[in-house]
Short mmCIF file of C-alpha atoms in Angstrom, two decimals:
data_model
loop_
_atom_site.label_atom_id
_atom_site.label_comp_id
_atom_site.label_asym_id
_atom_site.label_seq_id
_atom_site.Cartn_x
_atom_site.Cartn_y
_atom_site.Cartn_z
CA UNK X 1 114.45 79.44 133.18
CA UNK X 2 112.61 78.17 136.22
CA UNK X 3 113.68 79.68 139.54
CA UNK X 4 112.78 78.99 143.13
CA UNK X 5 113.39 81.82 145.56
CA UNK X 6 113.64 81.08 149.24
CA UNK X 7 113.17 83.67 151.96
CA UNK X 8 114.58 84.65 154.26
CA UNK X 9 118.11 83.60 153.38
CA UNK X 10 119.08 83.59 157.04
CA UNK X 11 117.07 83.46 160.25
CA UNK X 12 118.30 83.39 163.84
CA UNK X 13 115.70 83.14 166.63
CA UNK X 14 115.38 82.04 170.22
CA UNK X 15 114.21 78.61 171.28
CA UNK X 16 110.43 78.50 171.67
CA UNK X 17 109.61 81.05 168.96
CA UNK X 18 107.58 80.29 165.86
CA UNK X 19 108.83 80.90 162.32
CA UNK X 20 107.85 80.57 158.70
CA UNK X 21 110.10 80.22 155.67
CA UNK X 22 108.96 80.59 152.11
CA UNK X 23 109.68 79.09 148.71
CA UNK X 24 108.30 81.06 145.75
CA UNK X 25 108.31 80.76 141.98
CA UNK X 26 106.52 82.10 138.93
CA UNK X 27 106.45 78.55 137.56
CA UNK X 28 104.02 75.74 138.29
CA UNK X 29 105.48 72.57 139.79
CA UNK X 30 104.07 69.06 139.84
CA UNK X 31 105.59 68.49 143.27
CA UNK X 32 107.49 70.37 145.94
CA UNK X 33 109.98 68.82 148.31
CA UNK X 34 111.55 70.19 151.49
CA UNK X 35 114.94 68.99 152.70
CA UNK X 36 117.00 69.78 155.79
CA UNK X 37 120.78 69.79 155.64
CA UNK X 38 123.02 69.79 158.69
CA UNK X 39 126.69 70.87 158.58
CA UNK X 40 128.93 68.26 157.00
CA UNK X 41 126.04 66.16 155.76
CA UNK X 42 123.87 65.81 152.69
CA UNK X 43 120.26 67.04 152.48
CA UNK X 44 117.62 64.77 153.98
CA UNK X 45 114.06 64.75 152.68
CA UNK X 46 111.43 66.04 155.11
CA UNK X 47 108.30 66.01 152.98
CA UNK X 48 106.88 65.94 149.45
CA UNK X 49 103.66 67.80 148.57
CA UNK X 50 101.93 67.23 145.25
CA UNK X 51 98.42 68.73 145.42
CA UNK X 52 97.61 72.45 145.34
CA UNK X 53 96.55 73.57 148.81
CA UNK X 54 97.95 70.44 150.44
CA UNK X 55 99.05 70.71 154.06
CA UNK X 56 101.32 68.15 155.72
CA UNK X 57 102.46 68.06 159.31
CA UNK X 58 105.61 66.49 160.69
CA UNK X 59 105.52 66.95 164.48
CA UNK X 60 106.12 70.72 164.97
CA UNK X 61 106.70 71.36 161.25
CA UNK X 62 103.81 72.29 158.95
CA UNK X 63 104.27 72.33 155.19
CA UNK X 64 101.86 73.92 152.73
CA UNK X 65 101.75 73.83 148.94
CA UNK X 66 100.15 76.88 147.35
CA UNK X 67 96.80 76.51 145.59
CA UNK X 68 98.41 77.32 142.23
CA UNK X 69 101.39 75.02 142.95
CA UNK X 70 103.84 77.89 142.53
CA UNK X 71 104.85 78.37 146.15
CA UNK X 72 105.23 76.62 149.46
CA UNK X 73 105.81 77.46 153.09
CA UNK X 74 107.34 75.72 156.08
CA UNK X 75 106.12 76.75 159.53
CA UNK X 76 107.90 75.62 162.68
CA UNK X 77 106.11 75.90 166.00
CA UNK X 78 108.10 76.30 169.22
CA UNK X 79 111.47 76.00 167.50
CA UNK X 80 114.16 73.92 169.21
CA UNK X 81 117.97 73.95 168.81
CA UNK X 82 117.67 70.61 166.99
CA UNK X 83 115.81 72.43 164.20
CA UNK X 84 119.01 74.30 163.31
CA UNK X 85 120.10 73.66 159.74
CA UNK X 86 119.80 74.65 156.10
CA UNK X 87 116.29 74.20 154.71
CA UNK X 88 116.10 73.60 150.98
CA UNK X 89 113.04 73.44 148.75
CA UNK X 90 113.03 71.69 145.39
CA UNK X 91 110.31 71.94 142.75
CA UNK X 92 109.62 69.06 140.41
CA UNK X 93 108.81 69.74 136.76
CA UNK X 94 109.30 67.65 133.60
CA UNK X 95 111.67 65.15 135.26
CA UNK X 96 113.74 68.04 136.63
CA UNK X 97 114.28 69.21 140.17
CA UNK X 98 114.72 72.96 140.54
CA UNK X 99 116.44 73.87 143.80
CA UNK X 100 116.15 76.96 145.93
CA UNK X 101 119.29 78.45 147.50
CA UNK X 102 118.08 77.61 151.01
CA UNK X 103 117.23 79.25 154.31
CA UNK X 104 119.87 78.95 157.01
CA UNK X 105 118.08 78.62 160.34
CA UNK X 106 119.75 78.98 163.74
CA UNK X 107 117.80 78.32 166.91
CA UNK X 108 119.52 79.70 170.00
CA UNK X 109 118.99 77.97 173.37
CA UNK J 1 122.14 50.79 156.07
CA UNK J 2 124.88 52.43 154.00
CA UNK J 3 122.64 54.31 151.51
CA UNK J 4 124.83 56.59 149.37
CA UNK J 5 128.56 56.53 150.11
CA UNK J 6 130.94 59.19 148.82
CA UNK J 7 134.72 59.15 148.97
CA UNK J 8 136.88 61.01 149.75
CA UNK J 9 135.28 63.40 152.25
CA UNK J 10 137.94 66.06 151.72
CA UNK J 11 140.45 66.70 148.94
CA UNK J 12 142.88 69.46 148.03
CA UNK J 13 144.16 69.62 144.46
CA UNK J 14 146.46 71.86 142.50
CA UNK J 15 145.23 73.57 139.35
CA UNK J 16 145.51 71.21 136.40
CA UNK J 17 145.41 67.98 138.38
CA UNK J 18 142.75 65.38 137.71
CA UNK J 19 140.85 63.20 140.14
CA UNK J 20 137.83 60.97 140.52
CA UNK J 21 135.14 61.40 143.14
CA UNK J 22 133.55 58.09 144.03
CA UNK J 23 129.87 57.45 144.66
CA UNK J 24 128.19 54.13 145.46
CA UNK J 25 124.63 53.27 146.47
CA UNK J 26 123.24 50.02 147.78
CA UNK J 27 119.51 50.69 147.28
CA UNK J 28 119.31 49.38 143.67
CA UNK J 29 118.27 52.86 142.51
CA UNK J 30 118.17 53.48 138.79
CA UNK J 31 118.65 57.25 138.90
CA UNK J 32 121.88 58.80 140.15
CA UNK J 33 123.12 62.36 139.93
CA UNK J 34 125.96 64.68 140.87
CA UNK J 35 125.47 68.18 142.26
CA UNK J 36 127.75 70.93 143.37
CA UNK J 37 126.77 73.22 146.23
CA UNK J 38 128.17 76.73 146.44
CA UNK J 39 127.20 79.39 149.02
CA UNK J 40 124.05 81.25 148.06
CA UNK J 41 123.52 79.22 144.88
CA UNK J 42 121.75 76.08 146.00
CA UNK J 43 122.37 72.74 144.37
CA UNK J 44 123.35 72.72 140.70
CA UNK J 45 123.11 69.54 138.64
CA UNK J 46 126.35 68.48 136.93
CA UNK J 47 125.52 65.10 135.35
CA UNK J 48 122.94 62.41 135.84
CA UNK J 49 122.26 58.80 134.89
CA UNK J 50 118.96 56.97 134.43
CA UNK J 51 120.56 53.55 134.46
CA UNK J 52 123.73 51.59 133.79
CA UNK J 53 125.34 52.72 130.54
CA UNK J 54 123.21 55.88 130.24
CA UNK J 55 124.43 59.33 131.28
CA UNK J 56 123.49 62.89 130.37
CA UNK J 57 124.53 66.45 131.12
CA UNK J 58 122.95 68.66 133.70
CA UNK J 59 123.11 72.41 134.21
CA UNK J 60 126.89 72.78 134.75
CA UNK J 61 128.69 69.87 133.02
CA UNK J 62 131.81 71.61 131.69
CA UNK J 63 135.05 70.24 133.13
CA UNK J 64 133.46 67.04 134.44
CA UNK J 65 132.99 63.52 133.09
CA UNK J 66 130.89 60.63 134.35
CA UNK J 67 130.31 56.98 133.56
CA UNK J 68 127.85 54.37 134.85
CA UNK J 69 129.12 50.84 134.26
CA UNK J 70 127.05 49.34 137.10
CA UNK J 71 123.81 50.25 138.86
CA UNK J 72 125.71 50.83 142.11
CA UNK J 73 128.56 53.13 141.07
CA UNK J 74 128.59 56.60 139.51
CA UNK J 75 132.05 58.23 139.63
CA UNK J 76 132.65 61.89 138.76
CA UNK J 77 135.92 62.81 137.08
CA UNK J 78 137.52 66.24 137.10
CA UNK J 79 139.61 66.38 133.95
CA UNK J 80 141.87 69.37 134.71
CA UNK J 81 141.01 71.02 138.01
CA UNK J 82 140.41 74.78 138.09
CA UNK J 83 139.90 77.08 141.13
CA UNK J 84 136.30 77.64 139.96
CA UNK J 85 135.64 73.98 140.73
CA UNK J 86 136.26 74.53 144.44
CA UNK J 87 132.96 73.41 145.94
CA UNK J 88 131.12 70.74 147.90
CA UNK J 89 130.04 67.87 145.67
CA UNK J 90 127.04 65.69 146.44
CA UNK J 91 125.99 62.44 144.86
CA UNK J 92 122.30 61.52 145.05
CA UNK J 93 120.18 58.57 144.04
CA UNK J 94 116.49 57.86 143.65
CA UNK J 95 114.31 54.97 142.57
CA UNK J 96 113.57 56.63 139.22
CA UNK J 97 113.95 59.94 137.44
CA UNK J 98 110.49 61.18 138.38
CA UNK J 99 110.65 64.71 139.78
CA UNK J 100 108.65 63.77 142.88
CA UNK J 101 110.98 60.93 143.84
CA UNK J 102 112.83 61.27 147.16
CA UNK J 103 116.49 62.01 146.59
CA UNK J 104 118.98 60.20 148.84
CA UNK J 105 122.22 62.10 149.27
CA UNK J 106 125.70 61.15 150.35
CA UNK J 107 127.57 63.29 152.87
CA UNK J 108 129.54 65.12 150.23
CA UNK J 109 133.13 65.65 149.12
CA UNK J 110 134.68 68.99 150.04
CA UNK J 111 137.07 69.88 147.25
CA UNK J 112 139.55 72.77 147.22
CA UNK J 113 141.53 73.68 144.11
CA UNK J 114 144.63 75.78 144.73
#
Protein backbone atom coordinates (compact mmCIF):
# COMPACT_ATOMS: atom_id res chain seq x y z
CA UNK A 1 0.00 0.00 0.00
CA UNK A 2 1.40 3.35 -1.04
CA UNK A 3 1.31 6.07 1.62
CA UNK A 4 2.13 9.74 1.63
CA UNK A 5 2.93 11.25 5.01
CA UNK A 6 2.70 14.98 5.47
CA UNK A 7 4.40 16.87 8.27
CA UNK A 8 3.71 18.75 10.33
CA UNK A 9 -0.01 18.05 10.63
CA UNK A 10 -0.60 21.52 12.02
CA UNK A 11 1.44 24.72 11.96
CA UNK A 12 0.58 28.13 13.38
CA UNK A 13 3.06 30.98 12.85
CA UNK A 14 3.20 34.75 12.74
CA UNK A 15 2.95 36.77 9.56
CA UNK A 16 6.37 37.34 8.01
CA UNK A 17 7.94 34.06 9.16
CA UNK A 18 9.23 31.37 6.81
CA UNK A 19 8.06 27.76 6.89
CA UNK A 20 8.52 24.42 5.21
CA UNK A 21 6.08 21.53 5.02
CA UNK A 22 6.98 18.06 3.89
CA UNK A 23 5.45 15.19 1.96
CA UNK A 24 7.27 11.85 2.29
CA UNK A 25 6.83 8.32 1.01
CA UNK A 26 8.76 5.10 0.59
CA UNK A 27 7.27 4.79 -2.89
CA UNK A 28 8.39 6.37 -6.14
CA UNK A 29 5.90 8.65 -7.87
CA UNK A 30 5.75 9.74 -11.50
CA UNK A 31 4.41 13.13 -10.43
CA UNK A 32 3.66 15.07 -7.28
CA UNK A 33 0.96 17.68 -6.95
CA UNK A 34 0.35 20.28 -4.25
CA UNK A 35 -3.13 21.64 -3.56
CA UNK A 36 -4.43 24.30 -1.17
CA UNK A 37 -7.88 23.99 0.35
CA UNK A 38 -9.67 26.82 2.12
CA UNK A 39 -12.58 26.27 4.54
CA UNK A 40 -15.81 25.39 2.77
CA UNK A 41 -14.14 24.91 -0.59
CA UNK A 42 -12.54 22.15 -2.63
CA UNK A 43 -8.79 21.76 -3.11
CA UNK A 44 -7.19 23.94 -5.77
CA UNK A 45 -4.06 22.85 -7.61
CA UNK A 46 -0.94 24.93 -6.91
CA UNK A 47 1.72 23.02 -8.81
CA UNK A 48 2.70 19.72 -10.42
CA UNK A 49 6.31 18.48 -10.38
CA UNK A 50 7.39 15.53 -12.49
CA UNK A 51 11.21 15.41 -12.60
CA UNK A 52 13.45 14.32 -9.72
CA UNK A 53 15.16 17.38 -8.23
CA UNK A 54 12.73 19.76 -9.94
CA UNK A 55 12.13 23.11 -8.26
CA UNK A 56 9.16 25.33 -9.09
CA UNK A 57 8.38 28.75 -7.72
CA UNK A 58 4.99 30.39 -7.40
CA UNK A 59 5.56 33.90 -6.00
CA UNK A 60 6.59 33.27 -2.36
CA UNK A 61 6.02 29.51 -2.57
CA UNK A 62 8.84 27.16 -3.59
CA UNK A 63 8.13 23.53 -4.38
CA UNK A 64 10.78 20.82 -4.67
CA UNK A 65 10.54 17.21 -5.82
CA UNK A 66 13.11 14.90 -4.27
CA UNK A 67 15.86 13.46 -6.46
CA UNK A 68 14.46 9.94 -6.00
CA UNK A 69 10.87 11.15 -6.58
CA UNK A 70 9.77 9.84 -3.18
CA UNK A 71 9.35 13.13 -1.36
CA UNK A 72 8.55 16.78 -1.82
CA UNK A 73 8.66 20.00 0.13
CA UNK A 74 6.80 23.30 0.07
CA UNK A 75 8.61 26.36 1.40
CA UNK A 76 6.78 29.63 2.02
CA UNK A 77 8.79 32.81 2.42
CA UNK A 78 7.40 35.70 4.48
CA UNK A 79 4.07 34.00 5.13
CA UNK A 80 0.92 36.12 4.91
CA UNK A 81 -2.57 35.57 6.40
CA UNK A 82 -3.80 34.78 2.87
CA UNK A 83 -1.59 31.66 2.93
CA UNK A 84 -3.81 30.15 5.63
CA UNK A 85 -5.35 26.86 4.55
CA UNK A 86 -4.97 23.11 4.30
CA UNK A 87 -2.07 22.05 2.08
CA UNK A 88 -2.44 18.65 0.46
CA UNK A 89 0.09 16.68 -1.55
CA UNK A 90 -0.88 13.95 -3.99
CA UNK A 91 1.48 11.46 -5.62
CA UNK A 92 0.75 10.06 -9.04
CA UNK A 93 1.47 6.39 -9.79
CA UNK A 94 -0.08 3.94 -12.26
CA UNK A 95 -3.12 6.13 -13.00
CA UNK A 96 -3.72 6.55 -9.26
CA UNK A 97 -3.45 9.59 -7.06
CA UNK A 98 -2.29 8.87 -3.51
CA UNK A 99 -3.22 11.67 -1.12
CA UNK A 100 -1.53 12.85 2.02
CA UNK A 101 -3.65 13.82 5.04
CA UNK A 102 -2.62 17.46 4.77
CA UNK A 103 -0.90 20.21 6.74
CA UNK A 104 -3.21 22.77 8.31
CA UNK A 105 -1.44 26.13 8.19
CA UNK A 106 -2.55 29.21 10.12
CA UNK A 107 -0.78 32.52 9.60
CA UNK A 108 -1.54 35.03 12.36
CA UNK A 109 -1.49 38.76 11.56
CA UNK B 1 -16.83 29.69 -15.48
CA UNK B 2 -18.81 27.13 -13.48
CA UNK B 3 -16.21 24.32 -13.45
CA UNK B 4 -17.45 21.53 -11.15
CA UNK B 5 -20.81 22.10 -9.46
CA UNK B 6 -21.99 20.02 -6.52
CA UNK B 7 -25.43 20.01 -4.95
CA UNK B 8 -26.58 20.15 -2.23
CA UNK B 9 -23.94 21.94 -0.13
CA UNK B 10 -25.33 20.58 3.13
CA UNK B 11 -27.57 17.63 3.97
CA UNK B 12 -28.74 15.88 7.12
CA UNK B 13 -30.12 12.36 6.82
CA UNK B 14 -31.46 9.76 9.18
CA UNK B 15 -29.90 6.31 9.30
CA UNK B 16 -31.35 4.13 6.56
CA UNK B 17 -32.41 6.94 4.25
CA UNK B 18 -31.11 7.14 0.71
CA UNK B 19 -30.07 10.16 -1.30
CA UNK B 20 -28.20 11.28 -4.39
CA UNK B 21 -25.37 13.78 -4.41
CA UNK B 22 -25.20 15.63 -7.70
CA UNK B 23 -22.06 16.57 -9.61
CA UNK B 24 -21.82 18.33 -12.96
CA UNK B 25 -18.85 19.69 -14.91
CA UNK B 26 -18.81 21.92 -17.95
CA UNK B 27 -15.18 21.40 -19.05
CA UNK B 28 -15.82 18.32 -21.25
CA UNK B 29 -13.55 16.28 -18.98
CA UNK B 30 -13.51 12.53 -19.50
CA UNK B 31 -12.40 11.56 -15.99
CA UNK B 32 -14.61 12.18 -12.96
CA UNK B 33 -14.30 10.93 -9.42
CA UNK B 34 -15.86 11.06 -5.98
CA UNK B 35 -13.88 11.43 -2.75
CA UNK B 36 -14.75 11.62 0.87
CA UNK B 37 -12.69 13.76 3.24
CA UNK B 38 -12.51 12.92 6.93
CA UNK B 39 -10.35 14.68 9.54
CA UNK B 40 -6.79 13.36 9.59
CA UNK B 41 -7.40 10.91 6.75
CA UNK B 42 -6.97 12.94 3.59
CA UNK B 43 -9.03 12.29 0.49
CA UNK B 44 -10.23 8.74 -0.11
CA UNK B 45 -11.46 7.67 -3.54
CA UNK B 46 -14.98 6.20 -3.59
CA UNK B 47 -15.74 5.66 -7.29
CA UNK B 48 -14.44 6.99 -10.56
CA UNK B 49 -15.38 7.13 -14.24
CA UNK B 50 -13.15 7.34 -17.32
CA UNK B 51 -16.01 8.26 -19.63
CA UNK B 52 -19.73 8.05 -20.20
CA UNK B 53 -21.00 4.55 -19.44
CA UNK B 54 -17.80 3.45 -17.66
CA UNK B 55 -17.42 3.43 -13.87
CA UNK B 56 -15.19 1.60 -11.42
CA UNK B 57 -14.63 1.27 -7.69
CA UNK B 58 -12.08 3.19 -5.71
CA UNK B 59 -10.65 2.61 -2.25
CA UNK B 60 -13.90 2.88 -0.22
CA UNK B 61 -16.87 1.96 -2.48
CA UNK B 62 -19.11 0.07 -0.04
CA UNK B 63 -22.49 1.70 0.50
CA UNK B 64 -22.24 3.92 -2.58
CA UNK B 65 -23.36 3.63 -6.20
CA UNK B 66 -22.53 5.74 -9.23
CA UNK B 67 -23.55 6.03 -12.86
CA UNK B 68 -22.27 8.11 -15.79
CA UNK B 69 -24.91 8.49 -18.50
CA UNK B 70 -23.41 11.72 -19.88
CA UNK B 71 -19.95 13.28 -19.95
CA UNK B 72 -21.18 16.15 -17.77
CA UNK B 73 -22.92 14.39 -14.88
CA UNK B 74 -21.66 11.92 -12.28
CA UNK B 75 -24.13 11.43 -9.40
CA UNK B 76 -23.25 9.54 -6.21
CA UNK B 77 -25.99 7.54 -4.51
CA UNK B 78 -26.05 6.52 -0.87
CA UNK B 79 -28.15 3.38 -0.74
CA UNK B 80 -28.93 3.18 2.99
CA UNK B 81 -27.20 5.91 4.97
CA UNK B 82 -25.12 4.95 8.01
CA UNK B 83 -23.48 7.24 10.63
CA UNK B 84 -20.06 6.11 9.31
CA UNK B 85 -20.89 7.91 6.07
CA UNK B 86 -20.93 11.29 7.81
CA UNK B 87 -18.27 13.17 5.88
CA UNK B 88 -17.53 15.88 3.35
CA UNK B 89 -17.89 14.60 -0.20
CA UNK B 90 -15.98 16.07 -3.13
CA UNK B 91 -16.48 15.51 -6.82
CA UNK B 92 -13.48 16.10 -9.09
CA UNK B 93 -12.84 16.05 -12.81
CA UNK B 94 -9.80 16.03 -15.06
CA UNK B 95 -9.08 15.90 -18.76
CA UNK B 96 -8.00 12.25 -18.54
CA UNK B 97 -7.14 9.60 -15.99
CA UNK B 98 -3.42 10.29 -16.09
CA UNK B 99 -2.02 10.64 -12.57
CA UNK B 100 -0.33 13.95 -13.37
CA UNK B 101 -3.52 15.57 -14.61
CA UNK B 102 -4.80 18.58 -12.65
CA UNK B 103 -7.88 17.68 -10.65
CA UNK B 104 -10.69 20.25 -10.58
CA UNK B 105 -12.83 19.99 -7.47
CA UNK B 106 -16.30 21.14 -6.56
CA UNK B 107 -16.93 22.89 -3.25
CA UNK B 108 -18.19 19.76 -1.56
CA UNK B 109 -21.33 18.40 0.08
CA UNK B 110 -21.30 18.28 3.88
CA UNK B 111 -23.34 15.25 4.88
CA UNK B 112 -24.42 14.31 8.40
CA UNK B 113 -26.10 10.99 9.16
CA UNK B 114 -28.02 10.86 12.43
